[in-house]
Amino acid sequence: MEAHISFDPALPALRLLDQRLLPEQEAYILCRTPEDVIEALRSMAVRGAPAIGVAAAWGCALALHGLAPGADWPDRLDAALENLAQARPTAVNLRWAVERMRARWRRLGKAANRETLHKAFMDEARRMQEEDVAACKALGRYGAALLKDGDTVLTHCNAGALATAGYGTALGVVRAAVAAGKRIRVIADETRPFLQGARLTAWELHEDNIPVAVACDNACALLMHKGLVQCVVVGADRIAANGDTANKIGTLGVALLARHFGIPFYVAAPLSTIDPATPHGDAIPIEERPAAEVTHMGARRLCPEGVPVYNFAFDVTPAACITGIITEQGVLRPPYGLSIWAACNDTRTNRACDAAAGAVSPAATDD
């Protein structure tokens, strides 16, 4: 499943599957300007950290294409790229993608006329999309080895193909295990208030004929107590240098329960989701979403009018609660300060951790 993000250079426009309408309707939106891309990101028509990064990369190409003539076009382009980078605060892949496009611009130097830069931006965005699919498939193979035949995996939110350029992170692990011949079942937390688990994870797995059941978020403790869960695999929106991980709100509760019941808790994410410049989870910005996502279900009001709402979109799971971080380079293990530093400074890594921030010393981040 990779057609949910595609770019038509003839228009030009970014074509996105509108995830707000799933599973009832499969409809696409066309983003012809960077402002269109920003709106798609903020409205969650496209969501999931790697998918956000890929969409932002194509948004950079659209920003360049739409610039009016003038000698000040570099300044106006730089401002447009910064607007894209600030569309949402928590997922590090967003700024990572924009900074990677900026780095491509810098490498061109004086040769960066608009035509040359446009070709470079198109090539870079296409490469980032292809790399993300390859990374998901690679981390899927590493993660599949952690699952046993007959396991039931609990997921939270949607970390599947829809949240990436294709294949998925947490669901990539499931897909790879199934492809290896293992009988794997999935329990998808519904993931209030946007219901990414019930609407998106269940839809993806059902389409792929992978056994899946949906459970209320507050059923997690009972499911684990009954022995119905053998492993938890979730995605990530930002991983700090010490391994603390931001993911959809409610992930922390799942991690604490998994620790209580002795169930392995894995985070699956490409190296681009690691932010070496963020030392620990307390430094990760947590997005607050509109109250209407909690107070309403569609047009129907669920809460009394005038009652205040907490709608934090993410929480942070401490590294101490994470059994392993599954990446395209392998499974990182504690102490995460050291294993993350090693992964981000491996010469085989293709700009994965250093586009948005420089490498960090392991001594500064080790647990």
PDB file of N, CA, C and O in Angstrom, residues 38-73:
ATOM      1  N   ILE A  38       0.273  22.114   4.230  1.00  0.00           N
ATOM      2  CA  ILE A  38       0.193  22.466   5.649  1.00  0.00           C
ATOM      3  C   ILE A  38      -1.204  22.168   6.191  1.00  0.00           C
ATOM      4  O   ILE A  38      -1.357  21.604   7.286  1.00  0.00           O
ATOM      5  N   GLU A  39      -2.232  22.519   5.439  1.00  0.00           N
ATOM      6  CA  GLU A  39      -3.600  22.249   5.878  1.00  0.00           C
ATOM      7  C   GLU A  39      -3.851  20.747   5.980  1.00  0.00           C
ATOM      8  O   GLU A  39      -4.501  20.279   6.925  1.00  0.00           O
ATOM      9  N   ALA A  40      -3.330  19.966   5.038  1.00  0.00           N
ATOM     10  CA  ALA A  40      -3.488  18.512   5.097  1.00  0.00           C
ATOM     11  C   ALA A  40      -2.804  17.936   6.329  1.00  0.00           C
ATOM     12  O   ALA A  40      -3.326  17.009   6.970  1.00  0.00           O
ATOM     13  N   LEU A  41      -1.659  18.503   6.694  1.00  0.00           N
ATOM     14  CA  LEU A  41      -0.949  18.041   7.892  1.00  0.00           C
ATOM     15  C   LEU A  41      -1.705  18.414   9.156  1.00  0.00           C
ATOM     16  O   LEU A  41      -1.891  17.586  10.061  1.00  0.00           O
ATOM     17  N   ARG A  42      -2.131  19.660   9.245  1.00  0.00           N
ATOM     18  CA  ARG A  42      -2.788  20.123  10.473  1.00  0.00           C
ATOM     19  C   ARG A  42      -4.162  19.490  10.671  1.00  0.00           C
ATOM     20  O   ARG A  42      -4.580  19.250  11.801  1.00  0.00           O
ATOM     21  N   SER A  43      -4.851  19.219   9.584  1.00  0.00           N
ATOM     22  CA  SER A  43      -6.189  18.631   9.691  1.00  0.00           C
ATOM     23  C   SER A  43      -6.141  17.121   9.838  1.00  0.00           C
ATOM     24  O   SER A  43      -7.171  16.486  10.048  1.00  0.00           O
ATOM     25  N   MET A  44      -4.944  16.536   9.718  1.00  0.00           N
ATOM     26  CA  MET A  44      -4.715  15.096   9.821  1.00  0.00           C
ATOM     27  C   MET A  44      -5.313  14.323   8.658  1.00  0.00           C
ATOM     28  O   MET A  44      -5.642  13.144   8.781  1.00  0.00           O
ATOM     29  N   ALA A  45      -5.452  14.999   7.523  1.00  0.00           N
ATOM     30  CA  ALA A  45      -5.766  14.263   6.296  1.00  0.00           C
ATOM     31  C   ALA A  45      -4.630  13.298   5.988  1.00  0.00           C
ATOM     32  O   ALA A  45      -4.841  12.198   5.481  1.00  0.00           O
ATOM     33  N   VAL A  46      -3.412  13.730   6.300  1.00  0.00           N
ATOM     34  CA  VAL A  46      -2.259  12.834   6.306  1.00  0.00           C
ATOM     35  C   VAL A  46      -1.635  12.935   7.683  1.00  0.00           C
ATOM     36  O   VAL A  46      -1.534  14.022   8.249  1.00  0.00           O
ATOM     37  N   ARG A  47      -1.249  11.776   8.267  1.00  0.00           N
ATOM     38  CA  ARG A  47      -0.668  11.785   9.606  1.00  0.00           C
ATOM     39  C   ARG A  47       0.238  10.570   9.737  1.00  0.00           C
ATOM     40  O   ARG A  47       0.276   9.701   8.861  1.00  0.00           O
ATOM     41  N   GLY A  48       0.985  10.523  10.832  1.00  0.00           N
ATOM     42  CA  GLY A  48       2.026   9.522  10.990  1.00  0.00           C
ATOM     43  C   GLY A  48       3.361  10.159  10.661  1.00  0.00           C
ATOM     44  O   GLY A  48       3.526  10.759   9.593  1.00  0.00           O
ATOM     45  N   ALA A  49       4.327  10.052  11.570  1.00  0.00           N
ATOM     46  CA  ALA A  49       5.577  10.817  11.437  1.00  0.00           C
ATOM     47  C   ALA A  49       6.281  10.627  10.096  1.00  0.00           C
ATOM     48  O   ALA A  49       6.621  11.612   9.431  1.00  0.00           O
ATOM     49  N   PRO A  50       6.548   9.390   9.634  1.00  0.00           N
ATOM     50  CA  PRO A  50       7.237   9.263   8.346  1.00  0.00           C
ATOM     51  C   PRO A  50       6.419   9.818   7.185  1.00  0.00           C
ATOM     52  O   PRO A  50       6.979  10.454   6.279  1.00  0.00           O
ATOM     53  N   ALA A  51       5.102   9.617   7.192  1.00  0.00           N
ATOM     54  CA  ALA A  51       4.254  10.153   6.115  1.00  0.00           C
ATOM     55  C   ALA A  51       4.263  11.677   6.132  1.00  0.00           C
ATOM     56  O   ALA A  51       4.260  12.330   5.077  1.00  0.00           O
ATOM     57  N   ILE A  52       4.274  12.258   7.313  1.00  0.00           N
ATOM     58  CA  ILE A  52       4.347  13.711   7.439  1.00  0.00           C
ATOM     59  C   ILE A  52       5.642  14.227   6.807  1.00  0.00           C
ATOM     60  O   ILE A  52       5.655  15.234   6.096  1.00  0.00           O
ATOM     61  N   GLY A  53       6.753  13.524   7.051  1.00  0.00           N
ATOM     62  CA  GLY A  53       8.021  13.930   6.477  1.00  0.00           C
ATOM     63  C   GLY A  53       8.022  13.875   4.956  1.00  0.00           C
ATOM     64  O   GLY A  53       8.483  14.803   4.281  1.00  0.00           O
ATOM     65  N   VAL A  54       7.487  12.797   4.400  1.00  0.00           N
ATOM     66  CA  VAL A  54       7.436  12.653   2.940  1.00  0.00           C
ATOM     67  C   VAL A  54       6.542  13.730   2.329  1.00  0.00           C
ATOM     68  O   VAL A  54       6.891  14.359   1.321  1.00  0.00           O
ATOM     69  N   ALA A  55       5.379  13.961   2.938  1.00  0.00           N
ATOM     70  CA  ALA A  55       4.474  15.002   2.431  1.00  0.00           C
ATOM     71  C   ALA A  55       5.147  16.374   2.473  1.00  0.00           C
ATOM     72  O   ALA A  55       5.003  17.184   1.546  1.00  0.00           O
ATOM     73  N   ALA A  56       5.893  16.642   3.546  1.00  0.00           N
ATOM     74  CA  ALA A  56       6.575  17.926   3.667  1.00  0.00           C
ATOM     75  C   ALA A  56       7.644  18.090   2.588  1.00  0.00           C
ATOM     76  O   ALA A  56       7.847  19.192   2.062  1.00  0.00           O
ATOM     77  N   ALA A  57       8.325  17.009   2.251  1.00  0.00           N
ATOM     78  CA  ALA A  57       9.343  17.083   1.207  1.00  0.00           C
ATOM     79  C   ALA A  57       8.713  17.492  -0.123  1.00  0.00           C
ATOM     80  O   ALA A  57       9.233  18.366  -0.836  1.00  0.00           O
ATOM     81  N   TRP A  58       7.584  16.878  -0.462  1.00  0.00           N
ATOM     82  CA  TRP A  58       6.888  17.265  -1.693  1.00  0.00           C
ATOM     83  C   TRP A  58       6.351  18.689  -1.566  1.00  0.00           C
ATOM     84  O   TRP A  58       6.293  19.432  -2.554  1.00  0.00           O
ATOM     85  N   GLY A  59       5.978  19.092  -0.363  1.00  0.00           N
ATOM     86  CA  GLY A  59       5.529  20.470  -0.146  1.00  0.00           C
ATOM     87  C   GLY A  59       6.625  21.477  -0.456  1.00  0.00           C
ATOM     88  O   GLY A  59       6.347  22.577  -0.956  1.00  0.00           O
ATOM     89  N   CYS A  60       7.877  21.103  -0.175  1.00  0.00           N
ATOM     90  CA  CYS A  60       9.001  21.987  -0.504  1.00  0.00           C
ATOM     91  C   CYS A  60       9.104  22.186  -2.011  1.00  0.00           C
ATOM     92  O   CYS A  60       9.361  23.300  -2.489  1.00  0.00           O
ATOM     93  N   ALA A  61       8.907  21.108  -2.765  1.00  0.00           N
ATOM     94  CA  ALA A  61       8.946  21.219  -4.224  1.00  0.00           C
ATOM     95  C   ALA A  61       7.822  22.110  -4.728  1.00  0.00           C
ATOM     96  O   ALA A  61       8.007  22.924  -5.641  1.00  0.00           O
ATOM     97  N   LEU A  62       6.639  21.975  -4.129  1.00  0.00           N
ATOM     98  CA  LEU A  62       5.515  22.826  -4.515  1.00  0.00           C
ATOM     99  C   LEU A  62       5.792  24.289  -4.166  1.00  0.00           C
ATOM    100  O   LEU A  62       5.393  25.198  -4.899  1.00  0.00           O
ATOM    101  N   ALA A  63       6.451  24.514  -3.039  1.00  0.00           N
ATOM    102  CA  ALA A  63       6.770  25.888  -2.638  1.00  0.00           C
ATOM    103  C   ALA A  63       7.665  26.560  -3.669  1.00  0.00           C
ATOM    104  O   ALA A  63       7.457  27.725  -4.033  1.00  0.00           O
ATOM    105  N   LEU A  64       8.659  25.836  -4.152  1.00  0.00           N
ATOM    106  CA  LEU A  64       9.552  26.395  -5.154  1.00  0.00           C
ATOM    107  C   LEU A  64       8.819  26.638  -6.468  1.00  0.00           C
ATOM    108  O   LEU A  64       8.969  27.691  -7.092  1.00  0.00           O
ATOM    109  N   HIS A  65       8.011  25.685  -6.877  1.00  0.00           N
ATOM    110  CA  HIS A  65       7.286  25.806  -8.148  1.00  0.00           C
ATOM    111  C   HIS A  65       6.356  27.022  -8.144  1.00  0.00           C
ATOM    112  O   HIS A  65       6.215  27.698  -9.172  1.00  0.00           O
ATOM    113  N   GLY A  66       5.753  27.332  -7.012  1.00  0.00           N
ATOM    114  CA  GLY A  66       4.738  28.384  -6.955  1.00  0.00           C
ATOM    115  C   GLY A  66       5.276  29.777  -6.718  1.00  0.00           C
ATOM    116  O   GLY A  66       4.498  30.740  -6.658  1.00  0.00           O
ATOM    117  N   LEU A  67       6.591  29.928  -6.585  1.00  0.00           N
ATOM    118  CA  LEU A  67       7.147  31.248  -6.304  1.00  0.00           C
ATOM    119  C   LEU A  67       7.005  32.179  -7.509  1.00  0.00           C
ATOM    120  O   LEU A  67       7.285  31.802  -8.645  1.00  0.00           O
ATOM    121  N   ALA A  68       6.560  33.395  -7.235  1.00  0.00           N
ATOM    122  CA  ALA A  68       6.516  34.408  -8.286  1.00  0.00           C
ATOM    123  C   ALA A  68       7.943  34.841  -8.621  1.00  0.00           C
ATOM    124  O   ALA A  68       8.841  34.759  -7.774  1.00  0.00           O
ATOM    125  N   PRO A  69       8.183  35.313  -9.859  1.00  0.00           N
ATOM    126  CA  PRO A  69       9.527  35.759 -10.236  1.00  0.00           C
ATOM    127  C   PRO A  69       9.992  36.916  -9.356  1.00  0.00           C
ATOM    128  O   PRO A  69       9.194  37.658  -8.799  1.00  0.00           O
ATOM    129  N   GLY A  70      11.289  37.055  -9.259  1.00  0.00           N
ATOM    130  CA  GLY A  70      11.864  38.142  -8.474  1.00  0.00           C
ATOM    131  C   GLY A  70      13.218  37.755  -7.924  1.00  0.00           C
ATOM    132  O   GLY A  70      13.468  36.571  -7.632  1.00  0.00           O
ATOM    133  N   ALA A  71      14.083  38.729  -7.750  1.00  0.00           N
ATOM    134  CA  ALA A  71      15.433  38.445  -7.277  1.00  0.00           C
ATOM    135  C   ALA A  71      15.458  37.928  -5.846  1.00  0.00           C
ATOM    136  O   ALA A  71      16.432  37.300  -5.423  1.00  0.00           O
ATOM    137  N   ASP A  72      14.395  38.173  -5.102  1.00  0.00           N
ATOM    138  CA  ASP A  72      14.368  37.755  -3.702  1.00  0.00           C
ATOM    139  C   ASP A  72      13.772  36.360  -3.519  1.00  0.00           C
ATOM    140  O   ASP A  72      13.409  35.974  -2.404  1.00  0.00           O
ATOM    141  N   TRP A  73      13.686  35.570  -4.603  1.00  0.00           N
ATOM    142  CA  TRP A  73      13.043  34.268  -4.482  1.00  0.00           C
ATOM    143  C   TRP A  73      13.711  33.362  -3.442  1.00  0.00           C
ATOM    144  O   TRP A  73      13.002  32.601  -2.762  1.00  0.00           O
TER     145      TRP A  73
END
